[in-house]
Amino acid sequence: MAFLKGQIRKALSGFYYVYAEGETFQTRARGNFRNRKITPLVGDEVIFESDNVTDGYLLEILPRQNELVRPPVANVDQGVIVMSMVEPNFSYNLLDRFLVTLEEKGIEPIIYLTKVDLLTGTEAVSVASVEKIYTQIGYPVIAAKNEDDRQAVQELEQYFPERLTVFMGQSGAGKSTLLNKISPELQLATNEISESLGRGKHTTRHVELLPLYDGLVADTPGFSSIDFLEMTLTELPKRFPEFVEAAPACKFRECMHHKEPGCEVKHQVETGAIAQTRYDNYLQFRLEIENRRPIYKKK
């Protein structure tokens, strides 16, 4: 038996398809994985043994840099957050949820705005205001005029080489449509927004990593809504890069930027250096974490 190191690119019906040395090997997990409560994930770097490409066994999962639940992928480098400007309407709150979650996982965000051509100018949020807030923090923002905006897609594609990328964002914002544009062979099922529900139907299947533009892209759009199940109150402010930058000037070293006097973050919100929407969302996320029911883990 040859021992090899590779990466799981697809998981389906109990089989793990591992890419190693230019080939794909079909493998199964050893029984002791279940006993040790280890679930191999797409994106995992693994050690496996195999005599041929259809008959291998996973022996060990190497340490992960991160993992996502939806889609179930490990070792993600960047997340493309697809946000619609209209139908569904843009939400600062939802975008900040995605950003905070990616920051917690150490995943670099890219913000991709869709349906820009449908803006009439009467909406509460403009592309310029979104770009101003988030590029100032350091996040890339790409605005696609419409589904066929080739320039926006090309701008996005330049981020793919050497990275593992996942897509996420609002239901109905066009994640599947965008993935199909980037890689027509995907043919992801794209559903119209369900008028009665006002949100997109789930069209996701198993997860597979596809080699695209010298990188890897998960072929399944990820979560479209988020609650902070595991984050603590002390972790939350560390997920806002502009708060982290301002914090050394706060009067108290462990300032939570809430009710403390001499808070530099609150001062910067007053002067407009930090966006009011970001601070308001921070306070709301704090409340959600405070009001979260304790999770009792079975021993």
CSV table of C-alpha atoms in Angstrom, one decimal:
chain,number,residue,atom,x,y,z
A,1,MET,CA,0.0,0.0,0.0
A,2,ALA,CA,1.3,3.4,-0.9
A,3,PHE,CA,0.9,6.3,1.5
A,4,LEU,CA,0.0,9.6,-0.1
A,5,LYS,CA,-0.9,13.1,0.8
A,6,GLY,CA,-3.7,14.9,-1.0
A,7,GLN,CA,-6.8,17.1,-0.7
A,8,ILE,CA,-10.4,16.1,-0.6
A,9,ARG,CA,-12.1,17.7,-3.6
A,10,LYS,CA,-15.5,16.0,-3.4
A,11,ALA,CA,-17.5,14.1,-0.8
A,12,LEU,CA,-20.5,11.9,-2.0
A,13,SER,CA,-22.4,8.9,-0.5
A,14,GLY,CA,-19.6,8.0,2.0
A,15,PHE,CA,-16.8,8.3,-0.6
A,16,TYR,CA,-14.1,11.0,-0.5
A,17,TYR,CA,-12.5,11.9,-3.7
A,18,VAL,CA,-8.9,12.9,-3.0
A,19,TYR,CA,-6.7,14.8,-5.5
A,20,ALA,CA,-3.0,13.8,-5.2
A,21,GLU,CA,-0.1,13.8,-7.7
A,22,GLY,CA,-2.3,14.8,-10.6
A,23,GLU,CA,-4.9,12.1,-10.1
A,24,THR,CA,-8.2,11.7,-8.2
A,25,PHE,CA,-8.4,8.7,-5.8
A,26,GLN,CA,-11.8,7.4,-4.5
A,27,THR,CA,-11.4,6.7,-0.8
A,28,ARG,CA,-13.4,5.8,2.3
A,29,ALA,CA,-12.8,6.9,5.8
A,30,ARG,CA,-11.5,4.3,8.3
A,31,GLY,CA,-14.1,3.1,10.9
A,32,ASN,CA,-12.2,4.8,13.7
A,33,PHE,CA,-13.0,8.2,12.3
A,34,ARG,CA,-16.6,7.7,13.4
A,35,ASN,CA,-15.5,6.5,16.8
A,36,ARG,CA,-13.3,9.6,17.2
A,37,LYS,CA,-16.2,11.8,15.9
A,38,ILE,CA,-14.1,13.1,13.0
A,39,THR,CA,-15.9,14.0,9.8
A,40,PRO,CA,-13.7,14.5,6.8
A,41,LEU,CA,-14.6,17.7,4.9
A,42,VAL,CA,-14.1,18.8,1.3
A,43,GLY,CA,-10.9,21.0,1.4
A,44,ASP,CA,-9.2,18.8,4.0
A,45,GLU,CA,-5.6,18.0,3.5
A,46,VAL,CA,-5.3,14.2,4.2
A,47,ILE,CA,-2.9,11.3,4.4
A,48,PHE,CA,-4.4,8.2,2.7
A,49,GLU,CA,-3.3,4.8,1.5
A,50,SER,CA,-4.1,3.4,-1.9
A,51,ASP,CA,-3.1,0.7,-4.4
A,52,ASN,CA,-5.2,2.1,-7.2
A,53,VAL,CA,-7.5,5.1,-7.9
A,54,THR,CA,-10.7,3.4,-6.9
A,55,ASP,CA,-9.8,1.8,-3.7
A,56,GLY,CA,-8.2,4.0,-1.0
A,57,TYR,CA,-8.6,4.6,2.7
A,58,LEU,CA,-8.2,7.9,4.6
A,59,LEU,CA,-5.8,7.6,7.5
A,60,GLU,CA,-5.4,11.0,8.9
A,61,ILE,CA,-6.8,14.5,8.5
A,62,LEU,CA,-4.2,17.2,8.8
A,63,PRO,CA,-4.8,20.3,11.0
A,64,ARG,CA,-7.4,22.7,9.5
A,65,GLN,CA,-6.9,26.5,9.3
A,66,ASN,CA,-10.7,26.8,9.5
A,67,GLU,CA,-14.0,25.1,8.6
A,68,LEU,CA,-17.5,26.2,7.5
A,69,VAL,CA,-20.7,24.4,8.2
A,70,ARG,CA,-22.7,25.7,5.2
A,71,PRO,CA,-21.2,24.7,2.8
A,72,PRO,CA,-19.2,22.1,4.7
A,73,VAL,CA,-15.7,23.0,3.5
A,74,ALA,CA,-12.3,23.3,5.3
A,75,ASN,CA,-9.3,25.4,4.7
A,76,VAL,CA,-11.1,28.3,3.0
A,77,ASP,CA,-9.0,31.3,1.9
A,78,GLN,CA,-11.6,33.7,0.8
A,79,GLY,CA,-15.4,34.2,0.7
A,80,VAL,CA,-17.3,36.1,-2.0
A,81,ILE,CA,-20.3,37.7,-0.4
A,82,VAL,CA,-22.9,38.3,-3.0
A,83,MET,CA,-25.3,41.1,-2.1
A,84,SER,CA,-28.1,42.4,-4.2
A,85,MET,CA,-28.9,46.2,-4.3
A,86,VAL,CA,-32.6,45.6,-5.1
A,87,GLU,CA,-34.9,42.6,-5.2
A,88,PRO,CA,-33.9,41.7,-2.5
A,89,ASN,CA,-33.0,45.1,-1.1
A,90,PHE,CA,-29.4,45.6,0.1
A,91,SER,CA,-28.9,45.1,3.9
A,92,TYR,CA,-26.0,46.5,5.8
A,93,ASN,CA,-27.0,44.3,8.7
A,94,LEU,CA,-26.7,41.1,6.7
A,95,LEU,CA,-23.5,42.1,5.0
A,96,ASP,CA,-21.9,42.9,8.4
A,97,ARG,CA,-23.1,39.5,9.7
A,98,PHE,CA,-21.2,37.8,6.8
A,99,LEU,CA,-18.1,39.9,7.3
A,100,VAL,CA,-18.0,39.3,11.1
A,101,THR,CA,-18.4,35.5,10.5
A,102,LEU,CA,-15.6,35.4,7.9
A,103,GLU,CA,-13.3,37.5,10.1
A,104,GLU,CA,-13.9,35.0,12.9
A,105,LYS,CA,-12.8,32.2,10.6
A,106,GLY,CA,-9.8,34.0,9.2
A,107,ILE,CA,-11.3,34.0,5.7
A,108,GLU,CA,-10.7,37.1,3.5
A,109,PRO,CA,-14.0,38.7,2.3
A,110,ILE,CA,-14.7,40.0,-1.2
A,111,ILE,CA,-18.0,42.0,-1.5
A,112,TYR,CA,-19.8,41.5,-4.8
A,113,LEU,CA,-22.8,43.8,-5.5
A,114,THR,CA,-25.5,42.6,-8.0
A,115,LYS,CA,-28.5,44.2,-9.8
A,116,VAL,CA,-26.9,47.7,-9.8
A,117,ASP,CA,-28.7,48.5,-13.0
A,118,LEU,CA,-32.1,48.1,-11.2
A,119,LEU,CA,-31.4,51.0,-8.9
A,120,THR,CA,-33.6,54.0,-9.5
A,121,GLY,CA,-31.9,56.5,-7.3
A,122,THR,CA,-34.8,56.6,-4.8
A,123,GLU,CA,-33.4,53.7,-2.6
A,124,ALA,CA,-32.0,54.3,0.9
A,125,VAL,CA,-28.6,52.8,-0.1
A,126,SER,CA,-26.4,53.7,-3.0
A,127,VAL,CA,-23.4,51.8,-4.5
A,128,ALA,CA,-21.2,54.8,-3.7
A,129,SER,CA,-22.1,54.7,0.0
A,130,VAL,CA,-21.4,50.9,0.2
A,131,GLU,CA,-18.1,51.3,-1.6
A,132,LYS,CA,-17.0,54.2,0.6
A,133,ILE,CA,-17.7,52.4,3.9
A,134,TYR,CA,-16.2,49.0,3.0
A,135,THR,CA,-13.2,50.0,0.8
A,136,GLN,CA,-12.1,52.4,3.6
A,137,ILE,CA,-12.0,49.4,6.0
A,138,GLY,CA,-10.0,47.5,3.4
A,139,TYR,CA,-12.5,45.1,1.9
A,140,PRO,CA,-12.6,44.8,-2.0
A,141,VAL,CA,-16.0,45.8,-3.4
A,142,ILE,CA,-17.0,44.8,-6.9
A,143,ALA,CA,-20.2,46.3,-8.4
A,144,ALA,CA,-21.8,44.3,-11.2
A,145,LYS,CA,-24.2,46.4,-13.3
A,146,ASN,CA,-26.1,43.3,-14.4
A,147,GLU,CA,-25.8,39.6,-14.8
A,148,ASP,CA,-23.8,40.0,-18.0
A,149,ASP,CA,-21.3,42.5,-16.6
A,150,ARG,CA,-18.2,40.7,-17.9
A,151,GLN,CA,-15.9,43.4,-16.5
A,152,ALA,CA,-17.1,42.8,-12.9
A,153,VAL,CA,-16.7,39.0,-13.4
A,154,GLN,CA,-13.1,39.5,-14.7
A,155,GLU,CA,-12.3,41.7,-11.8
A,156,LEU,CA,-13.5,38.9,-9.4
A,157,GLU,CA,-11.6,36.2,-11.3
A,158,GLN,CA,-8.3,37.8,-10.6
A,159,TYR,CA,-8.7,36.9,-6.9
A,160,PHE,CA,-9.0,33.1,-7.6
A,161,PRO,CA,-5.4,32.0,-8.3
A,162,GLU,CA,-3.8,29.9,-5.5
A,163,ARG,CA,-6.9,30.3,-3.2
A,164,LEU,CA,-9.8,28.2,-2.1
A,165,THR,CA,-12.9,30.3,-2.6
A,166,VAL,CA,-16.5,29.9,-1.4
A,167,PHE,CA,-19.6,32.0,-2.3
A,168,MET,CA,-22.3,33.1,0.1
A,169,GLY,CA,-24.8,35.9,0.4
A,170,GLN,CA,-28.4,36.9,0.3
A,171,SER,CA,-31.0,34.5,-1.0
A,172,GLY,CA,-32.0,35.6,-4.4
A,173,ALA,CA,-29.0,37.8,-4.9
A,174,GLY,CA,-27.7,35.7,-7.7
A,175,LYS,CA,-25.0,33.5,-6.2
A,176,SER,CA,-25.7,30.5,-8.5
A,177,THR,CA,-26.1,32.8,-11.5
A,178,LEU,CA,-22.7,34.3,-10.8
A,179,LEU,CA,-21.0,30.9,-10.4
A,180,ASN,CA,-22.5,29.8,-13.7
A,181,LYS,CA,-21.1,32.9,-15.4
A,182,ILE,CA,-17.6,32.2,-14.0
A,183,SER,CA,-17.7,28.6,-14.9
A,184,PRO,CA,-20.5,27.7,-17.4
A,185,GLU,CA,-19.8,23.9,-17.0
A,186,LEU,CA,-21.3,24.2,-13.5
A,187,GLN,CA,-24.8,24.6,-14.7
A,188,LEU,CA,-26.0,25.3,-11.1
A,189,ALA,CA,-29.8,25.2,-10.7
A,190,THR,CA,-30.8,28.9,-10.5
A,191,ASN,CA,-34.2,29.6,-9.0
A,192,GLU,CA,-36.2,32.7,-9.4
A,193,ILE,CA,-37.0,34.4,-6.1
A,194,SER,CA,-40.1,32.9,-4.7
A,195,GLU,CA,-42.5,35.8,-4.7
A,196,SER,CA,-44.7,34.4,-1.9
A,197,LEU,CA,-41.7,33.8,0.4
A,198,GLY,CA,-39.7,36.8,-0.7
A,199,ARG,CA,-36.6,34.7,-0.6
A,200,GLY,CA,-34.7,32.3,-2.8
A,201,LYS,CA,-35.3,28.6,-2.6
A,202,HIS,CA,-32.4,26.3,-1.7
A,203,THR,CA,-30.8,24.8,-4.7
A,204,THR,CA,-27.7,23.3,-3.2
A,205,ARG,CA,-26.4,19.8,-3.4
A,206,HIS,CA,-23.2,18.0,-2.4
A,207,VAL,CA,-20.1,20.1,-2.3
A,208,GLU,CA,-17.3,19.8,-4.9
A,209,LEU,CA,-14.1,21.9,-5.4
A,210,LEU,CA,-13.6,22.8,-9.0
A,211,PRO,CA,-10.2,24.0,-10.4
A,212,LEU,CA,-10.8,27.4,-11.8
A,213,TYR,CA,-8.3,30.2,-12.8
A,214,ASP,CA,-5.5,28.4,-11.0
A,215,GLY,CA,-7.5,28.2,-7.8
A,216,LEU,CA,-10.3,26.1,-6.4
A,217,VAL,CA,-13.9,27.2,-6.1
A,218,ALA,CA,-16.7,25.5,-4.1
A,219,ASP,CA,-19.5,24.7,-6.5
A,220,THR,CA,-22.2,25.2,-3.9
A,221,PRO,CA,-23.3,28.6,-2.6
A,222,GLY,CA,-23.1,28.8,1.2
A,223,PHE,CA,-25.2,30.3,4.0
A,224,SER,CA,-27.7,33.1,3.3
A,225,SER,CA,-28.4,33.9,6.9
A,226,ILE,CA,-26.3,33.9,10.1
A,227,ASP,CA,-26.7,33.8,13.8
A,228,PHE,CA,-23.8,34.1,16.2
A,229,LEU,CA,-23.9,30.7,17.9
A,230,GLU,CA,-20.4,30.4,19.2
A,231,MET,CA,-19.0,34.0,19.3
A,232,THR,CA,-18.4,35.6,22.6
A,233,LEU,CA,-18.9,39.2,23.6
A,234,THR,CA,-15.1,39.8,23.9
A,235,GLU,CA,-14.5,38.3,20.4
A,236,LEU,CA,-17.1,40.4,18.7
A,237,PRO,CA,-15.3,43.8,18.6
A,238,LYS,CA,-12.1,42.0,17.3
A,239,ARG,CA,-14.1,41.1,14.1
A,240,PHE,CA,-14.5,44.8,13.1
A,241,PRO,CA,-11.1,45.7,11.6
A,242,GLU,CA,-11.7,49.5,12.0
A,243,PHE,CA,-12.5,49.0,15.7
A,244,VAL,CA,-9.3,47.0,16.2
A,245,GLU,CA,-7.4,49.9,14.6
A,246,ALA,CA,-9.1,52.5,16.8
A,247,ALA,CA,-9.0,50.5,20.1
A,248,PRO,CA,-5.4,51.3,21.2
A,249,ALA,CA,-6.5,54.9,21.7
A,250,CYS,CA,-9.4,53.9,24.0
A,251,LYS,CA,-9.1,54.9,27.6
A,252,PHE,CA,-9.6,51.4,28.9
A,253,ARG,CA,-7.5,48.6,27.5
A,254,GLU,CA,-10.3,46.0,27.3
A,255,CYS,CA,-12.8,48.6,26.1
A,256,MET,CA,-16.0,47.0,24.6
A,257,HIS,CA,-16.9,50.2,22.8
A,258,HIS,CA,-20.3,50.2,24.5
A,259,LYS,CA,-20.8,52.3,27.6
A,260,GLU,CA,-17.2,53.0,28.6
A,261,PRO,CA,-16.0,56.6,28.8
A,262,GLY,CA,-13.1,57.7,26.6
A,263,CYS,CA,-13.9,55.2,23.9
A,264,GLU,CA,-12.1,56.0,20.6
A,265,VAL,CA,-14.4,53.9,18.5
A,266,LYS,CA,-17.5,55.9,19.7
A,267,HIS,CA,-15.5,59.1,19.1
A,268,GLN,CA,-14.8,58.0,15.5
A,269,VAL,CA,-18.4,57.1,14.9
A,270,GLU,CA,-19.3,60.7,16.0
A,271,THR,CA,-16.8,62.2,13.6
A,272,GLY,CA,-17.9,59.9,10.7
A,273,ALA,CA,-14.5,58.1,10.5
A,274,ILE,CA,-16.3,54.9,11.4
A,275,ALA,CA,-19.7,54.3,9.7
A,276,GLN,CA,-22.8,54.6,12.0
A,277,THR,CA,-24.3,51.5,10.3
A,278,ARG,CA,-21.3,49.4,11.3
A,279,TYR,CA,-21.5,50.6,14.9
A,280,ASP,CA,-25.3,50.1,15.1
A,281,ASN,CA,-24.9,46.6,13.8
A,282,TYR,CA,-22.2,45.9,16.3
A,283,LEU,CA,-24.6,46.9,19.1
A,284,GLN,CA,-27.3,44.7,17.7
A,285,PHE,CA,-24.9,41.7,17.4
A,286,ARG,CA,-23.9,42.3,21.0
A,287,LEU,CA,-27.5,42.1,22.1
A,288,GLU,CA,-28.0,38.9,20.2
A,289,ILE,CA,-25.0,37.3,21.9
A,290,GLU,CA,-26.1,38.5,25.3
A,291,ASN,CA,-29.6,37.2,24.8
A,292,ARG,CA,-28.5,33.9,23.4
A,293,ARG,CA,-29.7,30.9,25.3
A,294,PRO,CA,-26.8,29.0,26.9
A,295,ILE,CA,-25.9,25.9,25.0
A,296,TYR,CA,-25.5,22.9,27.3
A,297,LYS,CA,-23.1,20.4,25.8
A,298,LYS,CA,-23.5,16.8,26.7
A,299,LYS,CA,-20.6,15.3,28.6
